[in-house]
Coordinates of C-alpha atoms in Angstrom, one line a residue:
M3 CA -184.8 -5.7 -45.0
K4 CA -184.7 -2.5 -42.9
K5 CA -180.6 -2.5 -43.5
L6 CA -181.1 -3.2 -47.4
A7 CA -183.9 -0.6 -47.7
F8 CA -181.0 1.5 -45.7
I9 CA -178.6 1.0 -48.2
I10 CA -180.8 2.0 -51.1
A11 CA -181.9 5.0 -50.0
I12 CA -178.4 6.1 -49.4
S13 CA -177.2 5.0 -52.8
F14 CA -179.9 7.0 -54.0
I15 CA -179.3 9.8 -52.3
A16 CA -175.7 9.4 -53.5
L17 CA -176.3 9.5 -57.0
S18 CA -179.6 12.2 -56.8
S19 CA -176.2 14.6 -55.3
F20 CA -174.3 14.2 -58.1
A21 CA -177.1 14.0 -60.6
Q22 CA -178.5 17.3 -62.9
N23 CA -179.6 17.4 -65.9
F24 CA -178.0 18.0 -69.3
K25 CA -177.6 17.1 -73.4
Y26 CA -174.7 15.6 -75.0
A27 CA -174.7 14.4 -78.8
F28 CA -173.4 10.9 -79.4
V29 CA -172.2 10.2 -82.9
S30 CA -170.3 7.8 -84.6
D31 CA -169.3 5.4 -87.4
T32 CA -168.2 8.5 -89.8
H33 CA -166.5 6.3 -91.8
I34 CA -164.5 9.6 -93.7
G35 CA -162.9 8.2 -96.2
S36 CA -165.8 6.7 -98.3
A37 CA -169.0 8.0 -99.9
N38 CA -170.7 11.3 -99.2
A39 CA -169.1 10.9 -95.5
D40 CA -167.8 14.6 -94.9
E41 CA -170.5 15.5 -95.7
D42 CA -172.7 14.0 -93.6
L43 CA -170.2 14.3 -91.3
K44 CA -170.8 18.6 -91.8
R45 CA -174.1 18.5 -91.5
T46 CA -173.7 17.3 -88.6
V47 CA -171.7 19.6 -86.8
A48 CA -173.7 22.1 -88.3
D49 CA -177.0 20.5 -86.8
I50 CA -175.3 19.9 -83.4
N51 CA -173.8 23.8 -83.2
S52 CA -177.4 24.8 -84.0
Q53 CA -178.3 23.2 -80.6
P54 CA -177.2 25.3 -77.6
E55 CA -178.5 22.7 -75.5
L56 CA -176.2 20.2 -76.0
E57 CA -173.2 20.7 -73.9
F58 CA -170.5 18.5 -75.7
T59 CA -170.1 15.4 -78.1
I60 CA -168.8 12.1 -78.0
I61 CA -167.5 10.6 -80.6
T62 CA -167.6 6.5 -80.5
G63 CA -165.3 5.5 -83.4
D64 CA -164.2 4.4 -86.7
I65 CA -164.1 8.1 -87.8
T66 CA -162.4 7.1 -91.2
E67 CA -162.9 4.3 -93.4
M68 CA -158.8 3.4 -93.8
G69 CA -157.3 4.8 -91.3
T70 CA -155.0 6.9 -93.7
N71 CA -153.6 10.4 -92.9
E72 CA -155.2 11.9 -95.4
E73 CA -158.5 10.8 -94.2
L74 CA -157.9 11.9 -90.6
K75 CA -156.4 14.7 -91.3
L76 CA -160.1 15.8 -93.3
A77 CA -161.8 14.4 -90.1
K78 CA -160.2 16.5 -87.9
E79 CA -160.6 19.8 -90.2
I80 CA -164.6 19.1 -90.1
L81 CA -165.2 18.3 -86.1
S82 CA -162.6 21.1 -85.5
G83 CA -165.6 23.2 -86.9
L84 CA -167.8 21.9 -83.6
K85 CA -168.5 25.2 -81.1
K86 CA -168.5 23.2 -78.1
P87 CA -165.6 20.3 -76.8
Y88 CA -165.9 16.7 -78.3
Y89 CA -163.9 13.9 -77.2
I90 CA -163.0 10.6 -79.3
M91 CA -161.9 7.5 -79.8
P92 CA -160.6 5.1 -82.8
G93 CA -162.1 2.2 -83.8
N94 CA -161.0 -0.9 -86.0
H95 CA -161.2 1.1 -89.3
D96 CA -159.0 4.1 -87.9
T97 CA -156.3 1.0 -86.6
G98 CA -156.5 -2.0 -88.3
W99 CA -155.5 -0.5 -91.6
S100 CA -153.9 2.5 -90.5
E101 CA -150.8 3.6 -92.7
S102 CA -149.2 4.8 -89.5
G103 CA -150.2 2.7 -86.3
G104 CA -152.0 4.9 -84.9
V105 CA -149.3 8.0 -84.8
T106 CA -151.4 9.8 -86.5
F107 CA -155.0 9.5 -84.9
I108 CA -153.5 10.5 -81.1
K109 CA -151.1 13.8 -83.7
E110 CA -154.5 14.7 -85.1
F111 CA -156.6 15.0 -81.7
G112 CA -153.9 14.7 -79.3
Y113 CA -154.9 11.4 -77.3
D114 CA -156.9 8.0 -78.4
K115 CA -158.4 7.2 -74.8
F116 CA -160.1 10.3 -72.6
T117 CA -161.6 10.8 -69.1
F118 CA -163.1 14.1 -68.1
D119 CA -166.0 14.7 -65.2
Y120 CA -168.6 16.8 -66.0
K121 CA -172.2 17.5 -63.8
G122 CA -171.0 14.2 -61.3
Y123 CA -170.6 12.1 -63.8
R124 CA -167.2 10.6 -65.0
F125 CA -167.0 9.9 -68.5
I126 CA -164.6 7.3 -70.0
G127 CA -163.7 6.0 -73.3
C128 CA -161.0 3.4 -74.5
A129 CA -159.5 3.2 -77.9
S130 CA -159.9 -0.8 -79.7
G131 CA -158.3 -2.2 -82.1
P132 CA -156.9 -4.8 -83.7
Y133 CA -154.1 -2.9 -84.7
V134 CA -152.2 -3.5 -88.2
R135 CA -153.9 -6.5 -88.6
M136 CA -157.3 -8.5 -89.1
S137 CA -158.4 -9.8 -85.8
D138 CA -161.2 -9.5 -83.1
G139 CA -161.6 -6.4 -81.3
H140 CA -159.3 -5.7 -78.7
I141 CA -158.8 -3.0 -76.1
P142 CA -155.5 -2.2 -75.7
R143 CA -153.4 -3.7 -73.4
D144 CA -151.8 0.2 -72.3
A145 CA -155.5 1.1 -72.3
T146 CA -156.8 -1.4 -69.7
V147 CA -153.2 -0.9 -68.0
W148 CA -154.9 3.3 -68.2
L149 CA -158.6 2.2 -67.2
T150 CA -157.1 0.2 -64.0
D151 CA -155.4 3.4 -63.3
V152 CA -158.6 5.6 -63.9
L153 CA -160.8 3.9 -62.1
K154 CA -158.4 3.3 -59.0
K155 CA -159.0 7.1 -58.9
T156 CA -162.5 6.7 -58.7
P157 CA -164.6 7.1 -55.9
K158 CA -166.3 4.3 -55.6
E159 CA -170.2 6.4 -55.5
M160 CA -169.3 8.6 -58.7
P161 CA -171.7 7.6 -61.4
I162 CA -169.7 6.1 -64.3
I163 CA -170.3 6.3 -68.1
F164 CA -168.4 4.2 -70.2
A165 CA -167.6 5.0 -74.2
N166 CA -166.1 2.5 -76.9
H167 CA -166.5 1.6 -80.0
Y168 CA -167.1 -2.1 -80.0
P169 CA -170.0 -3.6 -78.2
I170 CA -168.7 -4.9 -75.0
D171 CA -169.2 -7.9 -75.1
N172 CA -166.8 -11.6 -77.4
S173 CA -166.5 -9.1 -80.1
L174 CA -163.9 -7.9 -78.0
D175 CA -161.2 -10.6 -77.4
N176 CA -160.9 -8.9 -74.1
W177 CA -164.4 -7.8 -73.4
Y178 CA -164.0 -9.3 -69.4
E179 CA -161.1 -6.9 -68.6
V180 CA -163.5 -4.2 -69.3
T181 CA -166.9 -5.6 -67.7
D182 CA -165.0 -6.9 -64.7
R183 CA -163.1 -3.1 -63.6
L184 CA -167.0 -1.6 -64.2
K185 CA -168.7 -4.0 -62.3
A186 CA -166.9 -2.6 -59.4
K187 CA -167.6 0.5 -59.7
N188 CA -170.7 2.9 -60.2
I189 CA -171.1 2.0 -63.8
Q190 CA -174.5 3.8 -65.5
Y191 CA -174.6 2.7 -68.7
I192 CA -171.7 1.9 -72.0
I193 CA -172.6 3.5 -74.9
C194 CA -170.3 2.0 -78.2
G195 CA -170.6 2.5 -82.2
H196 CA -168.9 -0.7 -84.8
G197 CA -172.8 -2.2 -85.9
H198 CA -174.3 0.7 -87.3
N199 CA -177.4 0.7 -85.6
N200 CA -179.8 2.4 -83.0
R201 CA -179.6 -1.0 -81.0
Q202 CA -180.4 -1.7 -77.2
Y203 CA -177.5 -4.0 -75.1
N204 CA -177.3 -5.6 -71.6
F205 CA -173.7 -6.1 -70.8
E206 CA -173.1 -8.8 -67.6
G207 CA -175.9 -6.7 -66.0
I208 CA -174.4 -3.4 -67.5
P209 CA -177.3 -1.4 -69.9
G210 CA -175.2 -0.4 -72.9
T211 CA -176.9 1.5 -76.2
M212 CA -175.2 0.8 -79.9
G213 CA -175.3 4.2 -82.0
R214 CA -176.4 4.5 -85.6
S215 CA -173.4 5.5 -88.0
N216 CA -173.5 9.2 -89.2
L217 CA -173.4 7.8 -92.5
R218 CA -176.8 8.6 -94.3
A219 CA -176.9 4.2 -96.1
K220 CA -179.5 3.9 -98.2
D221 CA -181.0 7.5 -96.9
S222 CA -180.5 10.4 -98.5
I223 CA -179.3 12.3 -95.0
G224 CA -177.1 11.0 -92.5
G225 CA -178.5 11.3 -88.4
Y226 CA -176.9 10.7 -85.1
N227 CA -178.1 10.6 -81.2
V228 CA -179.0 13.2 -78.6
V229 CA -178.6 12.2 -74.8
R230 CA -180.7 13.5 -72.4
M231 CA -179.5 13.1 -69.1
T232 CA -182.1 13.4 -65.8
K233 CA -181.9 13.2 -62.3
D234 CA -183.5 9.3 -62.4
T235 CA -183.2 8.5 -66.5
V236 CA -181.2 8.9 -69.5
Y237 CA -182.7 8.9 -73.2
F238 CA -181.8 8.5 -76.7
S239 CA -183.1 10.5 -79.1
L240 CA -182.7 9.6 -83.5
K241 CA -181.7 13.3 -84.8
K242 CA -181.4 13.6 -88.0
P243 CA -179.4 17.0 -89.4
M244 CA -182.3 19.9 -89.4
Q245 CA -185.0 17.8 -88.9
E246 CA -187.0 17.2 -85.6
L247 CA -185.8 15.3 -82.6
L248 CA -187.3 12.3 -82.5
P249 CA -189.0 10.4 -79.6
S250 CA -186.5 8.7 -76.9
W251 CA -186.0 5.0 -78.3
R252 CA -184.2 4.3 -75.6
K253 CA -184.2 4.9 -72.2
I254 CA -182.1 3.5 -69.0
P255 CA -183.0 4.3 -65.2
L256 CA -180.3 5.8 -63.7
K257 CA -179.6 4.5 -59.7
T258 CA -176.9 2.8 -57.7
F259 CA -175.2 0.1 -59.8
V260 CA -175.7 -3.2 -58.0
H261 CA -173.1 -6.1 -59.1
Q262 CA -175.1 -9.4 -59.6
T263 CA -172.7 -12.8 -58.4
L264 CA -175.0 -15.2 -58.9
K265 CA -175.2 -15.6 -62.3
A266 CA -172.1 -17.4 -64.6
Y267 CA -171.1 -15.3 -67.5
E268 CA -169.1 -16.2 -70.2
R269 CA -164.9 -16.7 -69.8
P270 CA -162.4 -18.3 -71.8
N271 CA -161.5 -21.3 -71.4
Y272 CA -158.6 -23.1 -70.6
D273 CA -158.8 -26.4 -70.6
I274 CA -156.9 -27.4 -74.1
N275 CA -154.1 -26.8 -71.6
K276 CA -154.8 -29.4 -69.4
K277 CA -155.3 -31.7 -72.6
Y278 CA -151.8 -30.8 -73.5
N279 CA -150.2 -30.9 -69.9
N280 CA -146.6 -31.9 -71.9
V281 CA -146.7 -28.1 -72.7
K282 CA -145.1 -25.5 -70.3
E283 CA -144.4 -21.9 -70.5
L284 CA -140.9 -21.7 -69.5
W285 CA -141.4 -17.8 -68.8
T286 CA -144.0 -15.7 -69.9
Y287 CA -143.4 -11.5 -69.7
H288 CA -146.5 -9.1 -70.0
S289 CA -145.3 -6.0 -71.6
S290 CA -147.5 -2.9 -70.7
A291 CA -148.7 -2.1 -74.5
N292 CA -149.8 -4.6 -77.4
V293 CA -147.3 -6.2 -78.8
V294 CA -148.8 -6.5 -82.8
N295 CA -145.0 -8.6 -84.2
T296 CA -142.3 -11.5 -83.7
P297 CA -139.9 -11.8 -81.5
T298 CA -136.4 -11.9 -82.5
Y299 CA -133.6 -13.4 -80.8
S300 CA -129.9 -13.6 -80.9
E301 CA -128.3 -15.6 -78.5
N302 CA -129.4 -14.8 -75.7
V303 CA -131.2 -11.8 -76.2
V304 CA -135.1 -12.2 -77.2
V305 CA -136.1 -8.4 -79.0
F306 CA -139.7 -7.3 -79.7
G307 CA -141.6 -3.8 -79.5
N308 CA -144.8 -2.7 -78.7
S309 CA -147.4 0.2 -79.6
L310 CA -146.0 2.2 -77.1
G311 CA -142.8 2.8 -78.8
L312 CA -141.0 0.6 -76.9
I313 CA -138.2 -1.9 -78.0
E314 CA -137.6 -4.4 -74.7
A315 CA -134.9 -7.1 -75.0
L316 CA -135.4 -10.0 -72.4
S317 CA -133.3 -13.0 -71.3
K318 CA -134.4 -16.2 -73.2
T319 CA -133.4 -18.1 -71.0
T320 CA -135.3 -16.4 -67.8
G321 CA -137.2 -13.6 -69.8
K322 CA -136.2 -11.3 -67.5
K323 CA -135.6 -7.7 -69.0
L324 CA -132.1 -6.5 -69.9
W325 CA -132.9 -3.5 -72.0
T326 CA -135.2 -1.4 -73.1
Y327 CA -135.3 1.5 -75.6
Q328 CA -138.3 4.4 -76.1
T329 CA -139.1 5.2 -79.7
K330 CA -141.5 8.4 -79.9
G331 CA -144.2 5.7 -82.3
A332 CA -146.0 2.6 -82.0
I333 CA -143.7 -0.6 -83.0
Y334 CA -145.5 -3.5 -85.6
S335 CA -142.1 -3.7 -87.0
S336 CA -141.0 -7.4 -86.6
P337 CA -137.5 -7.5 -85.4
V338 CA -134.7 -8.7 -87.8
A339 CA -131.1 -9.7 -85.3
T340 CA -127.8 -10.4 -86.6
K341 CA -125.1 -11.2 -83.6
Q342 CA -124.2 -7.3 -83.1
L343 CA -127.8 -5.7 -84.5
V344 CA -131.3 -5.6 -84.3
I345 CA -133.4 -3.5 -86.6
L346 CA -136.6 -2.6 -86.9
G347 CA -139.0 0.5 -87.9
S348 CA -141.1 2.6 -85.9
G349 CA -144.2 4.9 -85.7
D350 CA -141.9 7.4 -85.4
G351 CA -140.5 7.0 -89.1
N352 CA -137.5 6.1 -88.0
I353 CA -135.3 2.8 -88.7
Y354 CA -133.5 1.6 -86.1
A355 CA -130.6 -0.4 -85.1
L356 CA -129.1 -1.0 -81.7
N357 CA -126.7 -3.4 -80.6
I358 CA -128.3 -6.7 -79.2
A359 CA -126.3 -6.5 -76.0
T360 CA -126.9 -3.0 -74.8
G361 CA -129.8 -1.4 -76.5
K362 CA -127.5 1.3 -77.3
L363 CA -128.8 3.1 -80.9
V364 CA -126.3 2.1 -83.4
W365 CA -127.6 4.0 -86.0
K366 CA -131.0 5.5 -87.4
V367 CA -132.4 6.5 -90.9
Q368 CA -135.6 9.1 -90.9
T369 CA -138.6 8.4 -93.0
E370 CA -141.1 10.9 -94.2
H371 CA -143.8 8.7 -92.4
S372 CA -144.0 5.7 -90.1
V373 CA -141.9 2.4 -90.6
L374 CA -144.6 -0.6 -90.3
G375 CA -142.9 -2.9 -92.2
S376 CA -140.5 -5.7 -90.9
P377 CA -137.4 -5.6 -92.5
I378 CA -135.3 -8.8 -93.6
I379 CA -131.4 -8.7 -94.3
D380 CA -129.7 -10.8 -97.1
G381 CA -126.0 -10.5 -96.8
N382 CA -124.7 -7.0 -95.7
I383 CA -127.9 -5.1 -96.7
V384 CA -131.2 -5.1 -95.0
F385 CA -134.3 -4.2 -96.7
V386 CA -137.7 -2.9 -95.7
G387 CA -141.1 -0.8 -96.5
G388 CA -142.5 2.1 -95.2
S389 CA -145.4 4.0 -95.1
D390 CA -144.1 6.8 -97.4
H391 CA -144.5 4.9 -100.4
S392 CA -141.0 3.8 -100.5
F393 CA -139.2 0.5 -100.5
R394 CA -135.3 0.9 -98.6
A395 CA -132.3 -1.3 -99.0
L396 CA -129.6 -0.1 -96.4
D397 CA -125.9 -1.1 -95.4
V398 CA -126.6 -3.6 -92.3
K399 CA -123.5 -1.8 -90.4
T400 CA -124.3 1.8 -91.2
G401 CA -127.9 1.9 -92.4
K402 CA -126.4 3.8 -96.0
L403 CA -129.3 3.8 -98.6
I404 CA -128.3 1.9 -101.7
W405 CA -131.2 2.4 -103.0
K406 CA -134.9 3.4 -103.0
F407 CA -137.8 2.5 -104.8
D408 CA -140.3 4.8 -104.0
E409 CA -143.4 3.9 -106.5
I410 CA -145.7 2.1 -103.4
E411 CA -149.2 2.7 -103.7
G412 CA -150.4 2.5 -99.8
A413 CA -148.6 0.9 -96.8
M414 CA -146.6 -1.6 -96.7
V415 CA -147.0 -3.7 -92.8
G416 CA -145.3 -7.5 -93.9
K417 CA -142.5 -9.1 -94.5
P418 CA -141.3 -9.1 -97.7
L419 CA -139.8 -12.3 -99.5
I420 CA -136.4 -12.6 -101.1
Y421 CA -136.3 -15.2 -104.0
R422 CA -134.3 -15.6 -107.2
G423 CA -132.1 -11.9 -107.2
K424 CA -135.8 -11.1 -106.5
I425 CA -137.4 -8.9 -103.2
I426 CA -141.2 -9.5 -103.3
F427 CA -143.9 -7.6 -100.9
G428 CA -147.3 -6.7 -100.4
S429 CA -149.1 -3.4 -99.4
W430 CA -152.6 -1.7 -99.0
G431 CA -152.5 -0.1 -102.0
R432 CA -153.7 -3.4 -103.9
H433 CA -150.5 -4.5 -105.5
L434 CA -147.8 -7.2 -105.0
Y435 CA -144.6 -5.6 -105.9
A436 CA -141.5 -7.5 -107.3
L437 CA -138.0 -5.9 -107.5
D438 CA -134.5 -6.5 -108.7
I439 CA -132.2 -6.9 -105.1
K440 CA -129.3 -5.4 -106.8
T441 CA -130.5 -1.9 -108.0
G442 CA -134.4 -1.7 -106.5
S443 CA -135.6 -1.2 -110.1
L444 CA -139.7 -2.8 -110.4
V445 CA -139.1 -6.4 -112.1
W446 CA -143.7 -6.5 -111.9
K447 CA -146.5 -6.1 -109.9
W448 CA -149.6 -8.0 -109.5
N449 CA -153.2 -7.7 -107.9
N450 CA -156.3 -9.2 -108.1
G451 CA -158.2 -7.6 -109.6
N452 CA -160.3 -6.2 -106.8
M453 CA -160.4 -2.4 -106.6
N454 CA -161.6 -2.7 -102.9
R455 CA -158.4 -1.7 -100.4
M456 CA -159.3 -3.9 -98.0
F457 CA -158.8 -7.0 -100.1
S458 CA -155.0 -5.9 -100.8
P459 CA -152.4 -8.3 -100.1
A460 CA -150.7 -6.0 -97.2
M461 CA -150.7 -8.8 -94.8
V462 CA -149.5 -12.0 -96.7
T463 CA -146.1 -13.7 -96.6
P464 CA -145.2 -15.0 -99.5
V465 CA -143.6 -18.0 -99.6
A466 CA -142.1 -19.5 -103.2
T467 CA -140.2 -23.0 -104.7
N468 CA -140.0 -23.9 -108.6
G469 CA -140.0 -20.6 -110.2
V470 CA -143.6 -20.1 -108.3
V471 CA -144.6 -17.6 -105.6
Y472 CA -147.6 -18.5 -103.8
I473 CA -150.0 -15.5 -101.2
A474 CA -153.5 -15.4 -99.8
A475 CA -154.9 -12.1 -99.6
P476 CA -157.9 -11.4 -98.3
D477 CA -160.1 -12.7 -100.8
R478 CA -159.4 -16.3 -99.6
F479 CA -157.8 -17.2 -103.4
L480 CA -154.4 -19.0 -103.0
T481 CA -152.8 -18.0 -105.7
A482 CA -149.7 -19.3 -107.8
I483 CA -147.4 -16.3 -109.4
D484 CA -144.7 -17.0 -112.2
V485 CA -142.0 -14.9 -110.9
N486 CA -139.8 -13.8 -113.9
N487 CA -142.9 -11.8 -115.3
G488 CA -145.6 -11.7 -112.3
Q489 CA -148.4 -13.6 -114.0
T490 CA -150.9 -15.5 -112.6
L491 CA -151.0 -19.2 -113.0
W492 CA -154.0 -20.1 -110.9
R493 CA -156.3 -19.2 -108.3
N494 CA -157.9 -22.0 -106.2
K495 CA -160.8 -20.9 -103.7
E496 CA -162.1 -24.1 -102.9
A497 CA -160.8 -24.1 -98.9
G498 CA -161.0 -20.3 -98.6
V499 CA -157.5 -20.1 -96.9
R500 CA -156.8 -16.4 -95.7
E501 CA -153.8 -14.7 -95.0
S502 CA -151.9 -17.7 -93.3
I503 CA -150.0 -19.9 -95.5
G504 CA -146.4 -22.1 -94.8
L505 CA -144.4 -24.2 -97.1
S506 CA -143.3 -27.5 -95.7
A507 CA -139.4 -27.6 -95.5
D508 CA -138.9 -30.3 -98.7
S509 CA -140.9 -27.4 -100.5
T510 CA -143.5 -29.9 -102.2
T511 CA -146.7 -28.5 -100.5
V512 CA -148.2 -24.7 -99.0
Y513 CA -149.8 -25.2 -96.2
G514 CA -152.8 -22.8 -95.8
K515 CA -155.0 -22.0 -92.7
T516 CA -159.0 -21.4 -93.5
M517 CA -161.4 -19.4 -91.4
Q518 CA -163.4 -22.6 -90.8
D519 CA -161.4 -24.9 -88.4
E520 CA -159.6 -26.6 -90.8
I521 CA -155.6 -26.5 -92.5
A522 CA -155.8 -27.2 -96.3
A523 CA -152.6 -28.3 -98.4
Y524 CA -151.9 -27.9 -101.9
K525 CA -149.2 -29.3 -103.9
T526 CA -146.4 -26.9 -105.4
Q527 CA -146.8 -27.1 -109.5
T528 CA -147.1 -24.5 -111.8
T529 CA -151.1 -25.4 -112.6
D530 CA -153.5 -26.3 -110.0
P531 CA -153.6 -28.8 -108.0
G532 CA -156.4 -28.9 -106.4
I533 CA -156.7 -29.6 -102.7
A534 CA -154.2 -32.8 -101.3
W535 CA -155.9 -33.1 -98.3
R536 CA -157.5 -31.2 -95.8
F537 CA -157.3 -31.4 -91.8
K538 CA -159.6 -30.6 -89.4
A539 CA -157.2 -29.5 -86.3
S540 CA -160.1 -27.8 -84.1
F541 CA -159.4 -24.2 -83.8
G542 CA -162.6 -22.5 -84.7
Y543 CA -163.2 -20.0 -86.5
E544 CA -160.0 -18.2 -87.6
H545 CA -159.5 -14.9 -89.2
A546 CA -155.8 -13.8 -87.4
P547 CA -152.6 -13.8 -90.4
S548 CA -150.3 -16.0 -89.3
Q549 CA -147.6 -17.9 -91.2
L550 CA -147.5 -21.9 -91.3
I551 CA -143.9 -22.9 -90.0
E552 CA -142.5 -26.1 -90.1
K553 CA -139.6 -27.3 -88.4
D554 CA -138.1 -30.7 -87.4
G555 CA -141.6 -32.8 -89.0
K556 CA -143.6 -30.2 -87.2
V557 CA -145.9 -27.3 -88.1
F558 CA -146.5 -24.6 -86.0
F559 CA -149.2 -21.6 -86.4
G560 CA -151.5 -19.2 -83.4
T561 CA -154.9 -18.6 -83.8
R562 CA -156.4 -15.1 -83.1
N563 CA -157.8 -16.5 -79.7
G564 CA -154.6 -16.8 -78.1
V565 CA -153.7 -20.6 -78.9
V566 CA -150.7 -22.1 -80.2
Y567 CA -151.5 -25.1 -82.1
V568 CA -148.8 -28.0 -83.2
F569 CA -149.6 -30.5 -85.8
D570 CA -148.2 -33.7 -87.7
P571 CA -148.6 -33.2 -91.5
K572 CA -147.8 -36.3 -92.5
T573 CA -150.8 -38.3 -90.1
R574 CA -152.8 -34.9 -89.9
Q575 CA -153.1 -34.8 -86.1
N576 CA -152.7 -32.1 -83.7
L577 CA -149.3 -33.1 -81.3
W578 CA -150.0 -30.3 -79.0
A579 CA -151.6 -26.6 -78.6
H580 CA -151.3 -24.6 -75.4
K581 CA -153.5 -21.0 -74.9
I582 CA -151.8 -18.0 -73.9
D583 CA -154.5 -15.6 -73.9
N584 CA -157.6 -14.6 -75.4
S585 CA -156.0 -12.2 -78.2
M586 CA -154.7 -13.0 -81.9
V587 CA -151.1 -14.6 -81.4
N588 CA -148.9 -13.0 -84.1
T589 CA -146.0 -15.7 -86.3
V590 CA -144.4 -17.7 -83.9
N591 CA -140.6 -18.3 -83.6
V592 CA -140.0 -21.7 -84.2
I593 CA -136.6 -21.9 -82.2
D594 CA -137.0 -26.0 -82.4
G595 CA -139.5 -29.0 -82.9
K596 CA -139.9 -28.6 -79.1
N597 CA -139.2 -24.8 -78.1
V598 CA -141.0 -22.0 -79.7
L599 CA -140.9 -18.3 -78.8
V600 CA -144.6 -16.9 -79.2
S601 CA -146.2 -13.1 -78.7
T602 CA -149.9 -11.7 -78.3
M603 CA -151.5 -9.1 -79.1
D604 CA -152.1 -8.6 -75.4
G605 CA -149.0 -8.2 -74.6
K606 CA -147.9 -11.3 -73.9
V607 CA -144.0 -12.5 -74.3
T608 CA -143.8 -17.1 -74.0
L609 CA -141.5 -19.3 -74.3
L610 CA -143.0 -22.5 -74.6
Q611 CA -141.3 -25.8 -74.1
A612 CA -143.0 -29.3 -75.5
K613 CA -141.6 -32.5 -73.9
E614 CA -142.2 -35.5 -76.0

């Protein structure tokens, strides 16, 4: 007992030696681009400036509504009015629909994560996604690598305050990577946004506080929190612009953190790999940043890009790195390969063609904005869409422009379909487009009638047969469209299929992944066939967009929690499943019925092989 009392006393003295009184502003979820958001933020900036005792401001994400360049620019203009320093991070609204893949956020604010010391405390803020996809929240792989380094350089006794957009719980698929790191240090508390309400949390023994949205919502005025730090307690108080500070609604004792090891906390479960022990990872490579695209391969070379703009090539046999090529923007474009070249877009605004054997640049085409769309090749022409509202046809060998269609609303982030002399693709501007593949002229464009851009057919991968194009947008309808004129033939919402569909090998069936544990199948016809059959695949709640791919009588797909599933469409039974990590699986690249190339949001690239 004497020893324990001595340790506590020394810890209190150590913490007291750091602690000093100060106040700061805690703002969250400003959502510039939504109704009245700019006015609400301007009021908050003026209100913070009127309180000279506030030393700085921390803004915990969802700065904008849709992450557009215009919204980010406006947010920066308003926040530049703050007279004292501010520290900012992106949230899912800034990244999930970003037309630049997060590049513009960094250009405007200079960073997407931060650390600074103030009066003995170390403040650390991490970015969070998902990026350019619908999925769970995710601390980017490069941010967890960075956090590890920051904490390694932080003295063990130094008190830490951590900030993120999401609560540090299972609303983030890799929450444990943060809590496990912080619990090894002198973490004091965590602040976050996302939920739009003031709320108290406990993150595995770490006190947490969610701050309200700055938006007025149903009120006449917005608001934020003033945080008052004393030598032994932190107080959170609601502040509405030009009104009196309200009494504190939350207080947390400041003391040396003691990691409680007796309680077991939730962690991802990998038992499914024991159930299907006939599946092996022939090799796994972990990139230094997120991989949010599908790897391609040609001969023995596997190629993909990561969110730090690095293009990486691995040996298909061993998974060992062969070469790299650095671009200046995040890569969300799934590369396409020929025997000589690999072609993809980058957030830096360029389309790159590299020698697939050596990684040497063969050509690049500069565009006006980021290129997040995935290219597709037809003969000697490569087609790709960008965030400059343009879709291009380029010569594969030289990059020479053949034609350009520049009337796209919103950013293009998906993969096109070539069918019956047309190239078909969607965007975050609410429309699905069909262009004449030879001339680039518009044949038709389609929308689902919803004015909300978040229901756009952007992440759809269209499939087609017998003159009908099928898509499933975030509105959860499976839609059949006449390829000749863009007219809606039928729409079915019975199963609630969202963004993830695939066409059977014999083109008689469309497979759809629902959000609730099921695969639904529909016969391909011009009138609504209803659901042909349902199959409970046991993947649980699901919302990650990924294509279902049939090969050698098996259907492959990935899920939001890092599991690849394979089922037999005839018997409607799972054949096998394998969990790689706990983040979203991108559309898989099926080599044959036994081998599949997989990438996950957390940057793992894996070659799976299943034995009979």
